Amino acid sequence: MRPLSDRQTVEAALEVWAAAERQQLGVVADDNGVIELLYASVQIQAPDVASSLTKAAVLKLVDRIQSELTRRAALSELGSAESLIAKIPSLGRFAATGKLGHLREEWEQLTRRNAEASSRIAAERYRVFDEFKNLMPAMPYETHDDGTIVYRYDFGSPELQESLRANLAEIDQYQLSKRDFYQSFMVDLPRTFFSIQIDRAKHRFDLGLEKEKLAMLNKAFDNNPLVLATVSKVLNQVMPAIVLTMNQTLFPNLSGVVLKANQANSERTHFQVRRSGNNIELGCNAYAKVDKVALPATSEGRQDQIWPANQGAKWSGAPGPTNYGQLIHFSFTLDTAAAARGQLRAVEGSAIKAYMETRLCPATSHQRS
């Protein structure tokens, strides 16, 4: 057998299959679904085995094609996976017989039409973006092939790193409550998500579960109440607020643009505590939905202006790592010796990671209707 890349495309798999038919050879699919030619000797010496391997490869390739169409449908507005499958009628015959027929040509035509349609959609999204981009804060941005605009700024410069450390020093002055925790920590604990990793053991906690979260946090900090009390000053909404405030200072919103979300529960905050040996990293990802860019009316007579964004299946559901409109990240390596003395600080010389990202995929006229 001739091995191919484990990232074989559908086009490449169909090409191998066509070569097998021309040479009257069988095919086989590996564990990753990669289609390969079967040695002629296998077909001669063990025809039943060759037939069985080919039938299994048919099923894997059909599944791969259906999965690819589902992915394309989710990432675009080109129709449902079912409607795309209907455009390659030879797929059913291939599944039943293992014979390509016109499948390769139909796949090429569908791919070409989809590429052309995707280009038109992306062009329209860029046109919509041009309508409001001058109103947005002057953050650096890049454009993606599907028409999504990604604003992102990383607070990595020496000056901003000093500002982040100054923020931690200010937080260190916060007063603890009578329960020996910072008050906002206890308020936010049940309404945020936690991932706590101690060496290789990972524990994830959904909303609520205050007692379970506290028990695992205590374990992560060697049941040292002073360390947990110290980090409670930062394991709350103050962590993403640091980044948001600094970003607003660097890139003021002079036009008054508002990024809005239609649905309830449009924001989710995920805290991370990762311990490996004596090294402890604290972090936060705050995800938010963005359904529209709005320029509100003014007393001077300017009317509301609204540009729908991030519409469709790709952006549905609660915000998270794959479908957010806005992400705020903050993380640092805790100075555990200082925390044991009640002092909140990052390890000297270590980098504090902080960035803010906004993803806007302007709705096309089709999506607005």
Coordinates of C-alpha atoms in Angstrom, one line a residue:
M1 CA 0.0 0.0 0.0
R2 CA 1.1 3.6 -0.7
P3 CA 0.7 5.8 2.3
L4 CA -0.8 9.3 1.9
S5 CA -1.0 12.2 4.3
D6 CA -3.3 11.7 7.3
R7 CA -4.9 15.0 6.3
Q8 CA -6.0 13.7 2.9
T9 CA -8.7 15.8 1.3
V10 CA -11.9 14.4 -0.2
E11 CA -10.5 15.4 -3.7
A12 CA -7.3 13.4 -3.1
A13 CA -9.3 10.4 -1.8
L14 CA -11.5 10.4 -4.9
E15 CA -8.4 10.6 -7.1
V16 CA -6.9 7.5 -5.4
W17 CA -10.2 5.7 -5.9
A18 CA -10.3 6.6 -9.6
A19 CA -6.7 5.3 -9.9
A20 CA -7.8 2.1 -8.3
E21 CA -10.6 1.6 -10.7
R22 CA -8.3 2.3 -13.7
Q23 CA -5.8 -0.3 -12.4
Q24 CA -8.5 -2.7 -11.3
L25 CA -7.1 -2.7 -7.7
G26 CA -8.8 -2.7 -4.4
V27 CA -8.5 0.1 -1.8
V28 CA -8.2 0.3 2.0
A29 CA -8.8 3.0 4.5
D30 CA -6.6 3.5 7.6
D31 CA -7.8 4.5 11.1
N32 CA -7.8 8.1 10.0
G33 CA -9.9 7.4 6.9
V34 CA -7.0 7.9 4.5
I35 CA -7.7 6.0 1.3
E36 CA -4.8 4.0 -0.1
L37 CA -4.3 1.6 -3.0
L38 CA -4.3 -2.1 -2.0
Y39 CA -1.4 -4.2 -3.2
A40 CA -2.4 -6.4 -6.2
S41 CA -1.0 -9.4 -4.4
V42 CA -3.6 -9.0 -1.7
Q43 CA -6.4 -9.1 -4.3
I44 CA -4.9 -12.1 -6.0
Q45 CA -4.0 -14.2 -2.9
A46 CA -6.9 -13.1 -0.7
P47 CA -9.8 -11.7 -2.8
D48 CA -12.3 -12.0 0.1
V49 CA -10.1 -9.9 2.3
A50 CA -9.6 -7.3 -0.5
S51 CA -13.3 -7.1 -1.0
S52 CA -14.0 -6.6 2.7
L53 CA -11.3 -3.9 2.9
T54 CA -12.8 -2.1 -0.1
K55 CA -16.3 -2.2 1.3
A56 CA -15.1 -0.8 4.7
A57 CA -13.3 2.0 2.7
V58 CA -16.5 2.9 0.9
L59 CA -18.3 3.5 4.2
K60 CA -15.4 5.6 5.6
L61 CA -15.2 7.7 2.4
V62 CA -19.0 8.3 2.4
D63 CA -18.9 9.3 6.0
R64 CA -16.0 11.6 5.3
I65 CA -17.9 13.3 2.4
Q66 CA -21.0 13.7 4.6
S67 CA -19.0 15.1 7.4
E68 CA -17.3 17.6 5.1
L69 CA -20.6 18.8 3.7
T70 CA -22.0 19.2 7.3
R71 CA -18.9 21.3 8.1
R72 CA -19.3 23.4 5.0
A73 CA -23.0 24.0 5.7
A74 CA -22.2 25.0 9.3
L75 CA -19.5 27.5 8.3
S76 CA -21.5 29.2 5.5
E77 CA -25.0 30.1 4.4
L78 CA -24.9 27.8 1.4
G79 CA -27.7 25.6 2.5
S80 CA -28.1 22.6 4.8
A81 CA -25.9 19.5 4.7
E82 CA -28.9 17.6 3.3
S83 CA -29.3 20.2 0.4
L84 CA -25.7 19.9 -0.4
I85 CA -25.8 16.1 -0.4
A86 CA -28.7 16.2 -2.8
K87 CA -26.4 17.9 -5.3
I88 CA -24.2 14.8 -5.6
P89 CA -26.7 12.1 -6.4
S90 CA -23.9 9.6 -7.3
L91 CA -23.0 9.4 -3.6
G92 CA -25.9 7.0 -2.9
R93 CA -24.9 4.7 -5.8
F94 CA -21.3 4.8 -4.6
A95 CA -22.3 3.8 -1.1
A96 CA -24.2 0.8 -2.5
T97 CA -21.8 -0.4 -5.2
G98 CA -18.4 1.1 -4.5
K99 CA -18.2 2.4 -8.0
L100 CA -17.4 6.1 -8.5
G101 CA -19.6 6.7 -11.5
H102 CA -20.0 10.5 -11.8
L103 CA -19.2 11.1 -8.1
R104 CA -15.8 12.7 -8.7
E105 CA -17.2 15.2 -11.3
E106 CA -20.2 16.0 -9.1
W107 CA -17.9 16.7 -6.1
E108 CA -15.7 19.0 -8.3
Q109 CA -18.7 20.9 -9.6
L110 CA -20.1 21.3 -6.1
T111 CA -16.8 22.4 -4.7
R112 CA -16.4 25.0 -7.5
R113 CA -19.9 26.3 -7.1
N114 CA -19.4 26.6 -3.3
A115 CA -16.1 28.4 -3.7
E116 CA -17.7 30.9 -6.1
A117 CA -20.7 31.4 -3.8
S118 CA -18.4 31.7 -0.7
S119 CA -16.4 34.4 -2.5
R120 CA -19.6 36.4 -3.3
I121 CA -20.7 36.1 0.3
A122 CA -17.3 37.2 1.6
A123 CA -17.3 40.2 -0.8
E124 CA -20.7 41.3 0.4
R125 CA -19.6 41.0 4.0
Y126 CA -16.6 43.1 3.3
R127 CA -18.9 45.7 1.7
V128 CA -21.1 45.8 4.8
F129 CA -17.9 46.0 7.0
D130 CA -16.8 49.1 5.0
E131 CA -20.0 50.8 6.0
F132 CA -19.2 50.7 9.7
K133 CA -15.4 50.1 10.0
N134 CA -14.5 53.8 10.4
L135 CA -16.8 53.9 13.4
M136 CA -15.0 51.1 15.3
P137 CA -12.1 51.7 17.7
A138 CA -8.7 51.7 15.9
M139 CA -7.7 48.3 17.0
P140 CA -5.5 46.2 14.6
Y141 CA -7.7 43.8 12.6
E142 CA -7.3 41.1 10.0
T143 CA -9.8 39.7 7.4
H144 CA -10.5 36.1 6.9
D145 CA -11.5 34.3 3.7
D146 CA -15.2 33.9 4.8
G147 CA -15.6 37.7 5.4
T148 CA -15.1 37.6 9.2
I149 CA -13.2 40.5 10.6
V150 CA -11.0 39.8 13.6
Y151 CA -9.9 42.7 15.9
R152 CA -7.2 41.6 18.3
Y153 CA -4.7 43.4 20.5
D154 CA -2.1 41.6 22.7
F155 CA -0.8 43.4 25.8
G156 CA 2.7 42.1 25.4
S157 CA 4.9 45.2 25.2
P158 CA 7.2 46.0 28.2
E159 CA 5.1 49.1 29.0
L160 CA 1.8 47.2 29.1
Q161 CA 3.4 44.4 31.0
E162 CA 4.3 46.9 33.7
S163 CA 0.8 48.2 33.7
L164 CA -0.6 44.7 34.2
R165 CA 1.7 44.2 37.1
A166 CA 0.6 47.5 38.5
N167 CA -3.0 46.3 38.3
L168 CA -2.2 43.2 40.2
A169 CA -0.4 45.3 42.9
E170 CA -3.6 47.4 43.1
I171 CA -5.8 44.3 43.4
D172 CA -3.5 43.1 46.2
Q173 CA -4.7 46.0 48.3
Y174 CA -8.3 44.8 48.2
Q175 CA -9.8 44.0 51.6
L176 CA -11.1 40.5 52.4
S177 CA -14.6 39.8 53.8
K178 CA -15.3 38.2 57.2
R179 CA -15.3 34.8 55.5
D180 CA -11.6 35.4 54.5
F181 CA -12.4 35.7 50.8
Y182 CA -12.7 38.7 48.6
Q183 CA -16.5 39.4 48.4
S184 CA -16.7 39.4 44.6
F185 CA -15.1 36.0 44.5
M186 CA -17.9 34.5 46.5
V187 CA -20.5 36.3 44.4
D188 CA -19.0 35.1 41.1
L189 CA -18.2 31.6 42.2
P190 CA -21.6 30.1 41.4
R191 CA -22.1 32.0 38.1
T192 CA -18.8 31.2 36.5
F193 CA -17.2 28.1 35.1
F194 CA -14.0 26.6 36.5
S195 CA -11.3 24.3 35.1
I196 CA -8.9 23.1 37.8
Q197 CA -6.0 20.9 36.8
I198 CA -3.6 19.4 39.4
D199 CA -0.7 17.8 37.6
R200 CA -2.5 15.5 35.1
A201 CA -5.9 15.4 36.8
K202 CA -8.4 17.8 35.3
H203 CA -11.7 18.8 36.9
R204 CA -14.4 21.0 35.2
F205 CA -17.2 22.7 37.1
D206 CA -20.3 24.1 35.6
L207 CA -22.5 26.9 37.1
G208 CA -23.3 26.6 40.8
L209 CA -21.3 23.9 42.7
E210 CA -19.8 26.4 45.1
K211 CA -18.8 23.7 47.6
E212 CA -17.2 21.5 45.0
K213 CA -15.3 24.4 43.5
L214 CA -14.0 25.5 46.9
A215 CA -12.9 22.0 47.8
M216 CA -10.9 21.5 44.6
L217 CA -9.4 25.0 44.8
N218 CA -8.3 24.3 48.4
K219 CA -6.7 21.1 47.1
A220 CA -4.9 23.0 44.3
F221 CA -3.4 25.3 46.9
D222 CA -2.3 22.6 49.4
N223 CA -5.2 23.5 51.7
N224 CA -3.5 26.7 52.6
P225 CA -6.3 29.2 53.4
L226 CA -4.1 32.2 53.1
V227 CA -3.2 31.3 49.5
L228 CA -6.8 30.8 48.5
A229 CA -7.8 34.0 50.3
T230 CA -5.1 35.9 48.3
V231 CA -6.0 34.6 44.9
S232 CA -9.7 35.1 45.6
K233 CA -9.0 38.8 45.0
V234 CA -8.3 38.1 41.3
L235 CA -10.4 35.0 40.6
N236 CA -13.5 37.0 39.8
Q237 CA -14.7 39.5 37.2
V238 CA -11.9 41.9 38.1
M239 CA -9.6 39.7 35.9
P240 CA -11.3 40.4 32.5
A241 CA -12.1 43.9 33.7
I242 CA -8.4 44.7 33.8
V243 CA -8.0 43.9 30.1
L244 CA -11.3 45.6 29.1
T245 CA -10.4 48.8 30.9
M246 CA -6.8 48.9 29.4
N247 CA -8.2 48.2 25.9
Q248 CA -10.7 51.1 26.2
T249 CA -7.9 53.4 27.3
L250 CA -5.7 52.4 24.3
F251 CA -8.6 52.4 21.8
P252 CA -11.3 54.8 22.9
N253 CA -14.7 54.3 21.3
L254 CA -15.1 57.9 20.0
S255 CA -18.2 57.1 17.8
G256 CA -20.3 55.5 20.6
V257 CA -20.6 52.2 18.7
V258 CA -22.3 49.4 20.8
L259 CA -21.8 45.7 20.3
K260 CA -25.0 44.0 21.2
A261 CA -26.3 40.5 21.9
N262 CA -30.0 39.5 21.4
Q263 CA -30.1 36.5 23.7
A264 CA -30.0 36.1 27.4
N265 CA -26.9 34.6 29.0
S266 CA -24.8 36.1 26.2
E267 CA -21.6 36.2 28.4
R268 CA -19.7 33.4 30.0
T269 CA -16.6 33.5 32.1
H270 CA -14.3 30.5 32.4
F271 CA -11.5 30.5 35.1
Q272 CA -8.5 28.2 35.0
V273 CA -6.2 27.0 37.7
R274 CA -3.4 24.8 36.5
R275 CA -0.9 23.4 38.9
S276 CA 2.2 21.4 37.9
G277 CA 4.4 20.6 40.8
N278 CA 4.9 23.9 42.6
N279 CA 4.0 26.0 39.5
I280 CA 0.5 27.5 39.5
E281 CA -1.1 29.4 36.6
L282 CA -4.2 31.4 37.1
G283 CA -6.2 32.4 34.0
C284 CA -9.6 33.6 32.7
N285 CA -11.4 33.5 29.3
A286 CA -14.5 35.7 29.2
Y287 CA -16.6 35.0 26.1
A288 CA -19.4 37.1 24.8
K289 CA -21.9 37.0 22.0
V290 CA -22.1 39.8 19.4
D291 CA -25.2 39.8 17.2
K292 CA -25.1 43.4 15.9
V293 CA -23.0 46.5 15.6
A294 CA -25.2 49.5 16.6
L295 CA -24.7 53.2 16.4
P296 CA -27.4 54.7 18.6
A297 CA -29.5 57.7 17.8
T298 CA -28.4 61.0 19.2
S299 CA -30.2 64.1 20.5
E300 CA -28.9 65.9 17.4
G301 CA -31.2 63.9 15.2
R302 CA -29.0 61.0 14.1
Q303 CA -31.1 57.9 13.6
D304 CA -30.2 54.4 14.9
Q305 CA -27.9 52.5 12.6
I306 CA -27.7 48.7 13.0
W307 CA -25.5 46.2 11.2
P308 CA -26.5 42.5 12.0
A309 CA -23.4 40.3 12.5
N310 CA -22.5 36.8 13.5
Q311 CA -25.7 35.2 12.2
G312 CA -26.4 31.5 11.4
A313 CA -25.5 28.1 12.8
K314 CA -21.8 28.8 13.2
W315 CA -22.6 31.4 15.8
S316 CA -25.5 29.8 17.6
G317 CA -25.6 28.5 21.2
A318 CA -24.0 29.8 24.3
P319 CA -20.7 31.7 23.7
G320 CA -17.6 29.6 24.0
P321 CA -14.2 28.8 22.4
T322 CA -15.7 28.2 18.9
N323 CA -18.5 30.8 18.6
Y324 CA -17.7 33.9 20.5
G325 CA -18.1 37.5 19.3
Q326 CA -15.7 38.8 21.9
L327 CA -13.0 37.2 24.0
I328 CA -11.0 38.6 26.9
H329 CA -8.0 36.6 28.1
F330 CA -5.8 37.1 31.2
S331 CA -3.4 34.7 32.7
F332 CA -0.2 34.7 34.8
T333 CA 2.0 32.4 36.9
L334 CA 1.4 32.9 40.6
D335 CA 4.2 33.7 43.0
T336 CA 3.2 30.9 45.4
A337 CA 5.7 31.9 48.1
A338 CA 4.4 35.5 48.1
A339 CA 0.8 34.2 48.1
A340 CA 1.6 32.1 51.2
R341 CA 2.5 35.5 52.8
G342 CA -0.8 37.0 51.7
Q343 CA 0.7 38.9 48.7
L344 CA -0.7 38.7 45.2
R345 CA 1.8 38.9 42.4
A346 CA 3.1 37.2 39.3
V347 CA 6.5 35.4 39.4
E348 CA 9.2 37.9 38.8
G349 CA 10.4 37.9 35.2
S350 CA 7.4 35.9 33.9
A351 CA 5.1 37.2 31.3
I352 CA 1.5 38.1 32.0
K353 CA -0.6 37.1 29.1
A354 CA -3.5 39.4 28.2
Y355 CA -5.4 40.1 25.0
M356 CA -8.7 41.1 23.7
E357 CA -10.3 39.9 20.5
T358 CA -13.6 40.8 18.7
R359 CA -14.9 38.7 15.8
L360 CA -17.5 40.3 13.5
C361 CA -19.0 38.5 10.5
P362 CA -21.3 41.1 8.9
A363 CA -24.6 39.6 7.8
T364 CA -25.3 39.6 4.1
S365 CA -28.6 40.6 2.6
H366 CA -29.7 37.0 2.5
Q367 CA -29.1 36.6 6.3
R368 CA -31.0 39.9 7.0
S369 CA -34.2 38.8 5.3

